[in-house]
Short mmCIF file of C-alpha atoms in Angstrom, two decimals:
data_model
loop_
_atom_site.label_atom_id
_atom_site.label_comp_id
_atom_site.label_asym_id
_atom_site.label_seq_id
_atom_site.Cartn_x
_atom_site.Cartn_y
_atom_site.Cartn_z
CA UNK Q 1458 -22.33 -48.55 -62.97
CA UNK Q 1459 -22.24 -48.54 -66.77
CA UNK Q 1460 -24.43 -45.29 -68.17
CA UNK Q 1461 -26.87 -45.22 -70.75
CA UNK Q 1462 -26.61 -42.74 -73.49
CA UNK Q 1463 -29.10 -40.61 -71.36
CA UNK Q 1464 -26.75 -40.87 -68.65
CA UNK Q 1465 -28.87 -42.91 -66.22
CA UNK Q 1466 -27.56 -45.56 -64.46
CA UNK Q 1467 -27.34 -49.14 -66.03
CA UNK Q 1468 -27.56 -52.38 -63.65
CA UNK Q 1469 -24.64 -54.27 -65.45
CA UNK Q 1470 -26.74 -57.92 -64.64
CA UNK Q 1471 -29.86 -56.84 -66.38
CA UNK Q 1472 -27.69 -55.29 -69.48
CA UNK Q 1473 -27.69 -58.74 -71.44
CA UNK Q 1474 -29.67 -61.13 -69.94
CA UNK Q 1475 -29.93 -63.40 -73.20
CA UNK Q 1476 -26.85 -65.14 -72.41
CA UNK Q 1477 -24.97 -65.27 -69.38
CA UNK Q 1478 -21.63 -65.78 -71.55
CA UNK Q 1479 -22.42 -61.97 -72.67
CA UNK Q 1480 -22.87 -60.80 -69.84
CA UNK Q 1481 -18.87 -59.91 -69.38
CA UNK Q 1482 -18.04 -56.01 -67.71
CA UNK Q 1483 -17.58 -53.95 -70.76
CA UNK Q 1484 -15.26 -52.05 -67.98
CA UNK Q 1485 -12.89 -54.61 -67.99
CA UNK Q 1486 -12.75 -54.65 -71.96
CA UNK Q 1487 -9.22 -52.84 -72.75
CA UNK Q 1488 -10.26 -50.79 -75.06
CA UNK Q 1489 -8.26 -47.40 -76.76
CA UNK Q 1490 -10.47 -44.06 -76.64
CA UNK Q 1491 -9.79 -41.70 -80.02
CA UNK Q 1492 -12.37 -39.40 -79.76
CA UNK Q 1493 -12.74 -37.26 -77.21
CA UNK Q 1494 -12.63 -33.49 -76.88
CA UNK Q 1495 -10.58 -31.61 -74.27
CA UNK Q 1496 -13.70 -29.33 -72.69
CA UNK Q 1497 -16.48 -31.81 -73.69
CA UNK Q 1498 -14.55 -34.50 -71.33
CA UNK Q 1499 -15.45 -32.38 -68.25
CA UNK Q 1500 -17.45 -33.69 -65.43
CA UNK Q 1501 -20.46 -31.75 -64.33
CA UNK Q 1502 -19.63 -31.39 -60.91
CA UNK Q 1503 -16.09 -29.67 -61.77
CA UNK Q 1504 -17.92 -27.45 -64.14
CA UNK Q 1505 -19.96 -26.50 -61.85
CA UNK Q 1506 -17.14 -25.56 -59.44
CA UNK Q 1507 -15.45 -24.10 -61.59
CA UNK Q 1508 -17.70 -21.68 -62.95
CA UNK Q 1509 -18.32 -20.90 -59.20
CA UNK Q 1510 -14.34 -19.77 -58.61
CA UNK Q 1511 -15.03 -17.56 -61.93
CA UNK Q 1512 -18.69 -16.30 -61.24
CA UNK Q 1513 -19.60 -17.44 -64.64
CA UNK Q 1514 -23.25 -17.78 -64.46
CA UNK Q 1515 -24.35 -21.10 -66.28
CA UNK Q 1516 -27.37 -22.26 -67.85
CA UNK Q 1517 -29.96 -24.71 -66.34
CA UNK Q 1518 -28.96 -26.88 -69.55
CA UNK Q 1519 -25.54 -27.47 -67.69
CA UNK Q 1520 -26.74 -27.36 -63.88
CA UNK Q 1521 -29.94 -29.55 -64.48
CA UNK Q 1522 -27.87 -33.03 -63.82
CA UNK Q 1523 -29.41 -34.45 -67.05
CA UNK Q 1524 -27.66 -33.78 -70.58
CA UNK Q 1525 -29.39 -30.72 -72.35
CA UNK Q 1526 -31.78 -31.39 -75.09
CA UNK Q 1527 -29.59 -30.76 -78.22
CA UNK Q 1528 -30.49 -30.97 -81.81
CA UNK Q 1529 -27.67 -29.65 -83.98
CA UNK Q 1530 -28.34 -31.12 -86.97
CA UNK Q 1531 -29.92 -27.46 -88.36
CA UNK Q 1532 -28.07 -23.99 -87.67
CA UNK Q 1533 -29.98 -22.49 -84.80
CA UNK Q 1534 -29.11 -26.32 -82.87
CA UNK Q 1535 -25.62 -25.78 -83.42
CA UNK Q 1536 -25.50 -22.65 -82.70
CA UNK Q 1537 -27.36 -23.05 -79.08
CA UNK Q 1538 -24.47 -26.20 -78.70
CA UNK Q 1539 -21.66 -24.34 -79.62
CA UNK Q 1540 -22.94 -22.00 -77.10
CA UNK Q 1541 -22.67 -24.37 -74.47
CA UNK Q 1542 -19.25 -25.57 -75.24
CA UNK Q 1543 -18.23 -22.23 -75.11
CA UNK Q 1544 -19.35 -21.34 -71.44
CA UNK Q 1545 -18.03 -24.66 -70.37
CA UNK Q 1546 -14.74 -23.77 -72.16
CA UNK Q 1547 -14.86 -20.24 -70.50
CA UNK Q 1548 -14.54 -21.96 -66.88
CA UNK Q 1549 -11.28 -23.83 -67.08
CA UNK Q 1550 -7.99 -20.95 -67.25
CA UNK Q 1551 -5.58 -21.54 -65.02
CA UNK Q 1552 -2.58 -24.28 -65.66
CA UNK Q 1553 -4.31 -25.64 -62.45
CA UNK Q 1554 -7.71 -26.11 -63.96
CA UNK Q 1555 -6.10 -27.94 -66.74
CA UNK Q 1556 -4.56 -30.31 -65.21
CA UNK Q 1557 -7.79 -31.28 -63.00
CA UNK Q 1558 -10.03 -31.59 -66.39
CA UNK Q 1559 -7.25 -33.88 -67.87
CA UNK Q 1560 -6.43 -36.02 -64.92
CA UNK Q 1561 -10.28 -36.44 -63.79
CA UNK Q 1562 -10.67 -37.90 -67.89
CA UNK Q 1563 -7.93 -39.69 -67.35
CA UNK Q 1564 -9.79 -41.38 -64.06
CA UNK Q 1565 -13.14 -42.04 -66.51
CA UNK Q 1566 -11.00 -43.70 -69.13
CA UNK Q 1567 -9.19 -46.27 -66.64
CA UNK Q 1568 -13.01 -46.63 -64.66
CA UNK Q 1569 -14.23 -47.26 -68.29
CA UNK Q 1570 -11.43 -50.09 -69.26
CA UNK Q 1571 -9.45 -47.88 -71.49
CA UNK Q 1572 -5.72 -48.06 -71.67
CA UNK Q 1573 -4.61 -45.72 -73.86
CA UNK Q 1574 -6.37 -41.69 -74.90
CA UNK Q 1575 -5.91 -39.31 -77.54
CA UNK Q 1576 -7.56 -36.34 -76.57
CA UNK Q 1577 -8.67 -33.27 -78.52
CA UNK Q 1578 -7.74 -29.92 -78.47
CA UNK Q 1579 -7.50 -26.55 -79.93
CA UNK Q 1580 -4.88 -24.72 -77.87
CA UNK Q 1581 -6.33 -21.09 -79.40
CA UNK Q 1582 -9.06 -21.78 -76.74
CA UNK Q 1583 -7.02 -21.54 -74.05
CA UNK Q 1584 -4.10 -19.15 -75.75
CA UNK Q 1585 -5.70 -15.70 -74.27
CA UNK Q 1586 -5.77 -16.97 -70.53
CA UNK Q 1587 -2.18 -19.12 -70.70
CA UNK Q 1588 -0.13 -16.42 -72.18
CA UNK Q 1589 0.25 -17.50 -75.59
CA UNK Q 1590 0.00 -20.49 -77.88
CA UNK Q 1591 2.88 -22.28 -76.87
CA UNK Q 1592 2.22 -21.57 -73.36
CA UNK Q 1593 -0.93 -23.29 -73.52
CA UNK Q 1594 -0.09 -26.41 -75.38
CA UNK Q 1595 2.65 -27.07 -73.09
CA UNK Q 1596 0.72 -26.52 -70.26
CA UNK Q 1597 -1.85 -28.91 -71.77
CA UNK Q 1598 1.31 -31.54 -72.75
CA UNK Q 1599 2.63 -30.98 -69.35
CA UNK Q 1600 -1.10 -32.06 -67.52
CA UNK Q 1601 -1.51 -34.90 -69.92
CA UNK Q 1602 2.11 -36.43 -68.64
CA UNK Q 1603 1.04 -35.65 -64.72
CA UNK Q 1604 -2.06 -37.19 -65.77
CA UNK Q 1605 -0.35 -40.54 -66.94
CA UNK Q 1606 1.98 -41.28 -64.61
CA UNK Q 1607 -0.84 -40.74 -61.90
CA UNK Q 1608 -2.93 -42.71 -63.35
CA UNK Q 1609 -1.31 -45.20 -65.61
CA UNK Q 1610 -3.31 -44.15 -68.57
CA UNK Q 1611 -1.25 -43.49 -72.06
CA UNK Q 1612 -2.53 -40.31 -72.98
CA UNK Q 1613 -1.47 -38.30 -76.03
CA UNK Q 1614 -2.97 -34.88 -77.60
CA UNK Q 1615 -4.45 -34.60 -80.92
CA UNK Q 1616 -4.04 -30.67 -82.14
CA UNK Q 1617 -7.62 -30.03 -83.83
CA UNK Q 1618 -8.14 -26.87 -85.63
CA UNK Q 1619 -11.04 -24.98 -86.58
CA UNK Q 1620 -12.80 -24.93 -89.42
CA UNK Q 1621 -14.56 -21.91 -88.71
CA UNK Q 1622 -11.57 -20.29 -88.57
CA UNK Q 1623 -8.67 -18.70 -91.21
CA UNK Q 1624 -6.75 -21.98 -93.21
CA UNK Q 1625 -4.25 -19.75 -92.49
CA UNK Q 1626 -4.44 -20.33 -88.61
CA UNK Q 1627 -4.85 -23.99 -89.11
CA UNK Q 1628 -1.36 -24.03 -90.55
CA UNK Q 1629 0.05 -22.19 -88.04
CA UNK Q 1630 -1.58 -25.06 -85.76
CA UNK Q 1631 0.14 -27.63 -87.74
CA UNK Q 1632 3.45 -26.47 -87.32
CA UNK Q 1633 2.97 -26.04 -83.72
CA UNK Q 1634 1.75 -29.35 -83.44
CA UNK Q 1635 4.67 -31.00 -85.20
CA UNK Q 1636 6.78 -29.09 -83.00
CA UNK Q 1637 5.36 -30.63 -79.77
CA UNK Q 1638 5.18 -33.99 -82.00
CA UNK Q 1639 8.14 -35.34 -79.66
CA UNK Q 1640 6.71 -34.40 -76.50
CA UNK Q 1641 2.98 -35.67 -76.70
CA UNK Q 1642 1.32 -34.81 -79.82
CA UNK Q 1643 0.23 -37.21 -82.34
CA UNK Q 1644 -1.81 -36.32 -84.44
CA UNK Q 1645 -3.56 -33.20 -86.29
CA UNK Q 1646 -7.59 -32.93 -87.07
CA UNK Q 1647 -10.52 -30.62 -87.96
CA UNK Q 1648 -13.61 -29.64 -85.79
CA UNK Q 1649 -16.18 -27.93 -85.27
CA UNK Q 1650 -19.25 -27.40 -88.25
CA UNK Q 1651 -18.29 -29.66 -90.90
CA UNK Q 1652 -21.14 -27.92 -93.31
CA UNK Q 1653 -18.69 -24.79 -92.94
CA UNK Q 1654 -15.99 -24.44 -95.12
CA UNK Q 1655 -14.22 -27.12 -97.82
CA UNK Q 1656 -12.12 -29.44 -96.44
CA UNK Q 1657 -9.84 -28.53 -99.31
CA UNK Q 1658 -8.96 -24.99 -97.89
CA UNK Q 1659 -7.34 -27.25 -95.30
CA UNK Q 1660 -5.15 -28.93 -97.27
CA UNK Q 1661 -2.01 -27.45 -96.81
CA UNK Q 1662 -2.16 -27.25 -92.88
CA UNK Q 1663 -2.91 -31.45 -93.15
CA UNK Q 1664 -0.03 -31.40 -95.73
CA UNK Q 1665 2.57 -29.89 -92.83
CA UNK Q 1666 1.51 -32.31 -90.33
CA UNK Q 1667 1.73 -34.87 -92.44
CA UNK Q 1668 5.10 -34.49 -93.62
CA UNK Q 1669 5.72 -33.53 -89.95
CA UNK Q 1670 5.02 -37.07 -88.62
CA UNK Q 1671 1.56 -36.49 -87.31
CA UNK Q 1672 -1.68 -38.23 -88.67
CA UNK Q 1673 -4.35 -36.75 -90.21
CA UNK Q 1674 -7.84 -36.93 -88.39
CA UNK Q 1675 -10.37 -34.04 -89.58
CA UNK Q 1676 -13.96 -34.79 -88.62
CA UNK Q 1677 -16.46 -36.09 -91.40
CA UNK Q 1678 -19.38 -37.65 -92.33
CA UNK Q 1679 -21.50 -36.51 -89.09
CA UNK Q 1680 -24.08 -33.19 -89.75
CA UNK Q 1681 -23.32 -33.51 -93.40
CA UNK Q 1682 -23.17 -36.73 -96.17
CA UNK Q 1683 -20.71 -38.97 -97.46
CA UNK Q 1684 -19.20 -36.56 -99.35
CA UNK Q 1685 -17.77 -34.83 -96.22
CA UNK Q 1686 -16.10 -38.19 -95.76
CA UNK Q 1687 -14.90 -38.47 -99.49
CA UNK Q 1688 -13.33 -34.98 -99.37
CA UNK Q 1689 -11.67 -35.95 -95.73
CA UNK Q 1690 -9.67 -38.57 -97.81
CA UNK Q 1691 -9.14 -36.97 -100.99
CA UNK Q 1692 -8.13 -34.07 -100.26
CA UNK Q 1693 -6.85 -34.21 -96.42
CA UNK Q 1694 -5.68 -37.60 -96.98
CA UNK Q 1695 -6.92 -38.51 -93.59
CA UNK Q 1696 -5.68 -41.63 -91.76
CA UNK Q 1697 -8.78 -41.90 -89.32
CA UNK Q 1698 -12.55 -39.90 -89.41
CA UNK Q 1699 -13.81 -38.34 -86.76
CA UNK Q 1700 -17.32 -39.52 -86.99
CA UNK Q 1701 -17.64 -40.81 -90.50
CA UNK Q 1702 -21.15 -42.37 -89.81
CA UNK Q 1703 -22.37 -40.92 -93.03
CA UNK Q 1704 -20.54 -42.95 -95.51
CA UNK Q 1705 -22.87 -46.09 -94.51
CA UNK Q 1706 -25.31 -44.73 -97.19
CA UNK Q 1707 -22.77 -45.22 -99.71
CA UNK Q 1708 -21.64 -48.85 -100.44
CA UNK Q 1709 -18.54 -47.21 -102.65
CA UNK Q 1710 -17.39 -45.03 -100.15
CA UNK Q 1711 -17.91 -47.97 -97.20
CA UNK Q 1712 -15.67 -50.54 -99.61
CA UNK Q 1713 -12.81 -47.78 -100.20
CA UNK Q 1714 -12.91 -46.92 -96.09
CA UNK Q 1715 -12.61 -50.77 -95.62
CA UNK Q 1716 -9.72 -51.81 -98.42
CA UNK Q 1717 -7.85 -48.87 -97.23
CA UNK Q 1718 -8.43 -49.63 -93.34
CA UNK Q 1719 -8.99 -45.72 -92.46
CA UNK Q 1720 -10.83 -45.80 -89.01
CA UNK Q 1721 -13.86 -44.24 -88.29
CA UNK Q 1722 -14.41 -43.41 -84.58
CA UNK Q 1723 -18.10 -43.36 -84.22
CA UNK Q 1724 -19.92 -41.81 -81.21
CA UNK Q 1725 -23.33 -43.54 -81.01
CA UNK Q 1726 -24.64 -41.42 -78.18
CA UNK Q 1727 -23.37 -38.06 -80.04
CA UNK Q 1728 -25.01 -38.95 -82.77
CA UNK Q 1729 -28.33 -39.50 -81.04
CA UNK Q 1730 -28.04 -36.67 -78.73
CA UNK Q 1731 -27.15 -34.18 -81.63
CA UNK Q 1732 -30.29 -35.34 -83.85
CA UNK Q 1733 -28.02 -36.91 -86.86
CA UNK Q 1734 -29.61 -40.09 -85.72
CA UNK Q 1735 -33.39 -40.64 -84.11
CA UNK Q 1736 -32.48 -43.57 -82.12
CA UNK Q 1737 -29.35 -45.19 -80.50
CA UNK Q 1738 -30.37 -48.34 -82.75
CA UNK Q 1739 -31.12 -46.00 -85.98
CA UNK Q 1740 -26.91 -45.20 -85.48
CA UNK Q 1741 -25.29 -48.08 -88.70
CA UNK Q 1742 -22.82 -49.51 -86.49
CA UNK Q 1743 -23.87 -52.82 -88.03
CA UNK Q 1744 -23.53 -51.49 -90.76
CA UNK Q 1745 -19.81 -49.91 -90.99
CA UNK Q 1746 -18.57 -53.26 -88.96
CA UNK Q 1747 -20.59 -55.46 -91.65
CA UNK Q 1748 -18.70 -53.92 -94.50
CA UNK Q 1749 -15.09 -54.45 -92.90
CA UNK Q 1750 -15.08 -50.57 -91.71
CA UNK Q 1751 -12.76 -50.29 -88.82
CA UNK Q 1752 -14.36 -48.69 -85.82
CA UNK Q 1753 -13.21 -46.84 -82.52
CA UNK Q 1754 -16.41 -45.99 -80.70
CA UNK Q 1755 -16.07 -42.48 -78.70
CA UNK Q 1756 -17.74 -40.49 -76.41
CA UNK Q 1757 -17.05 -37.32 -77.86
CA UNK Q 1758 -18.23 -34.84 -75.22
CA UNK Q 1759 -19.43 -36.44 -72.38
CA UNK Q 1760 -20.10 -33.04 -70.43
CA UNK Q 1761 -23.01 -32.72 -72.89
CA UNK Q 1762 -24.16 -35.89 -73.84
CA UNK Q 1763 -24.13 -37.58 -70.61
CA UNK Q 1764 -22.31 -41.30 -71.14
CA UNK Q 1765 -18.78 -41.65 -71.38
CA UNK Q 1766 -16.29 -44.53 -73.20
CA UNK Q 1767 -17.92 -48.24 -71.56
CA UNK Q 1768 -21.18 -46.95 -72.72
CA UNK Q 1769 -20.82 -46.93 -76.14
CA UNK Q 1770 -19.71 -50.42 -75.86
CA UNK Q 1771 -23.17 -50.86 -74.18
CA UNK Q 1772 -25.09 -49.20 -76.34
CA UNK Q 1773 -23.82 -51.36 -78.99
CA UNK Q 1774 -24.85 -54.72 -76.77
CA UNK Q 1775 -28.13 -53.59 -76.36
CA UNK Q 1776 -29.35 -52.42 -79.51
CA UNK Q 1777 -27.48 -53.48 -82.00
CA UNK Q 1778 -26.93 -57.22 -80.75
CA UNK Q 1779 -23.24 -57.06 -80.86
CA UNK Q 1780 -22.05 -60.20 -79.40
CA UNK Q 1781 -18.93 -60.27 -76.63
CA UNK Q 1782 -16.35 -61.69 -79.43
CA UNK Q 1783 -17.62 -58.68 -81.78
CA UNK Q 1784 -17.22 -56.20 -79.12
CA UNK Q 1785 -14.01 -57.57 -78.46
CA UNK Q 1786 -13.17 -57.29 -82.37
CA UNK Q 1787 -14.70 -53.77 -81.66
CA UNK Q 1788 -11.72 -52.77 -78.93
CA UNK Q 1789 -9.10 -54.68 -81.24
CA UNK Q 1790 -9.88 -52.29 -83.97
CA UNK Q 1791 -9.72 -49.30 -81.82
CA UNK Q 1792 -6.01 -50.22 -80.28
CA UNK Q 1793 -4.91 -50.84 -84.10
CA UNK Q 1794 -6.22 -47.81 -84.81
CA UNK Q 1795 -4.14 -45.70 -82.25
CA UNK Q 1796 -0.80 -44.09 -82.12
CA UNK Q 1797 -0.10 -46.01 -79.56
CA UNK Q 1798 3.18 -47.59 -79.11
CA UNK Q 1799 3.69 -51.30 -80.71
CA UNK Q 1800 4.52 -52.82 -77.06
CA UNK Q 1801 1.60 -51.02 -75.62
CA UNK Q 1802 -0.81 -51.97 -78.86
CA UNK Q 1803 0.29 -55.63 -77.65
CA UNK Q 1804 -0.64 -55.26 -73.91
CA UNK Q 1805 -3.81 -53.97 -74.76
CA UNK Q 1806 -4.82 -56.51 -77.36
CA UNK Q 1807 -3.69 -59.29 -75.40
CA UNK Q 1808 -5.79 -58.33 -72.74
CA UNK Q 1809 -8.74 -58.04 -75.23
CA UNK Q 1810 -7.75 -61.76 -75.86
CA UNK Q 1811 -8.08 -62.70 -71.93
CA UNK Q 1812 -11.47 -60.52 -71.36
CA UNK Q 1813 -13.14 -62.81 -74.37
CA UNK Q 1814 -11.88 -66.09 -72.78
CA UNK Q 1815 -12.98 -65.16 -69.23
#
């Protein structure tokens, strides 16, 4: 069953009861997943066990069975989420832990229709425990190709560094990322507060992946305004944005996203859960996708927001009246906007083209 961005369970035959034409299993849409972050894709249950094996005591906000009530949109709510991402993060440390988070994502993706993930990590996170950076991206590399042949799933890494941190250490990211950049990694980005630090003291770490064959994906345009999304391209020369909601209240900024086909992969239930929007139908998907902005929806951190790939697709459905053939347009867009591999691009899209005519 599909979930809504609350994370209760949908009844797919009551989901769009206008039209029985629409009412198609978003499941079954191929579909390619770009934004989603390497603890945040957790299930609740392994956290749990987890922090049992590690006596790590955890908060009722992660034991409840609902997604925690999160506002981040001032300091003190980002604070109390980055908390919570932490103690999550502080439960997974052995190689073997790793490869049960990836290969249980892995599981969602295909049970949610997708057919190809690029998921998000810093490798610092895990450096202390795995003896080393290096160490712990190829132990990470090495679960997300266990991961695909068990599953079937194309799955590549995105190296994300943060921008809380040194520039300095966000280079030295880079060129470990274009490193691995035969062997799994594909791209490079920037998380974490985007209303700390310029994008421009990033520059030269984007600059070495870059030239290093990687693309450039820095978040943008979520907690702060459009001009987190301007910078992202000016002066990171980013090829997707993680978010980019933001640049819907600027008409320039939505034309320049458009003619130059940069990607935005939007998280709807994120946004909602995190307080950047009120509603789910407050979110401007119709808005981005009216103005030619190419979309990947996401679900970012499902661990905390409680709905995973499919229901963004839904959420879009329901309140924002996209129609099967848009949604379909929707998953096209997400595919282009991969690393994927042309033949795999091809399989996906063509059974985008079958899941419309259905």
């Amino acid at each position: 069953m599909l979930a809504s961005p609350g994370g209760h369970p949908l009844n797919p035959s009551s989901v769009c009861a206008r039209d029985p034409a629409a009412d198609r299993d978003l499941r079954l849409l191929p579909k390619a997943h770009l934004h989603l972050h390497f603890t945040g894709s957790m299930r609740p249950g392994t956290l749990i066990e987890l922090a049992d094996k590690y006596g790590v005591h955890l908060p009722e906000a992660l034991t409840g069975g609902r997604p925690p009530k999160l506002r981040a949109t001032d300091e003190r709510g980002w604070f109390r989420f980055q908390r919570l991402y932490d103690i999550a993060r502080s439960c997974v440390r052995s190689p073997e832990d790793i490869q049960r988070l990836v290969r249980e994502a892995a599981e969602e993706d295909v049970r949610d229709g997708s057919g190809w993930l690029e998921i998000q990590v810093d490798p610092t996170s895990y450096a202390t425990t795995l003896g080393g950076l290096i160490p712990a991206l190829e132990v990470i590399l090495d679960a997300v190709r266990s991961a695909a042949r068990d599953t079937g799933l194309g799955i590549r890494v995105v190296v994300a560094a943060n921008r809380m941190k040194h520039p300095l250490d966000a280079r030295t990211l880079a060129r470990l990322a274009v490193r691995f950049a035969d062997q799994g990694v594909v791209g490079f980005g920037l998380s974490n507060d985007e209303r700390r630090g310029m994008a421009r003291d990033f520059d030269r770490a984007f600059a070495i992946a870059r030239e290093g064959g990687l693309l450039a994906a820095p978040h943008g345009g979520e907690l702060t305004g459009p001009s987190s999304v301007r910078d992202c391209l000016d002066d990171l020369h980013a090829s997707r944005i993680g978010h980019g909601v933001r640049a819907a209240e600027d008409p320039r900024l939505l034309r320049r996203l458009a003619e130059r086909g940069v990607t935005c992969e939007v998280c709807p239930s994120s946004n909602v859960a995190l307080g950047v929007y009120e509603k789910p139908e407050d979110v401007p998907l119709r808005t981005l996708y009216d103005a030619g902005v190419p979309m990947a929806l996401g679900a970012d951190d499902p661990l905390l927001f409680g709905s995973r790939l499919a229901a963004q697709y839904d959420l879009a459905r329901r309140h924002h009246a996209f129609t099967d053939p848009e949604l379909a347009e929707l998953a096209r867009q997400s595919v282009r906007g991969s690393a994927a591999p042309e033949d795999t691009k091809a399989k996906l899209l063509a059974g985008i083209e079958e899941w419309v005519v259905s």
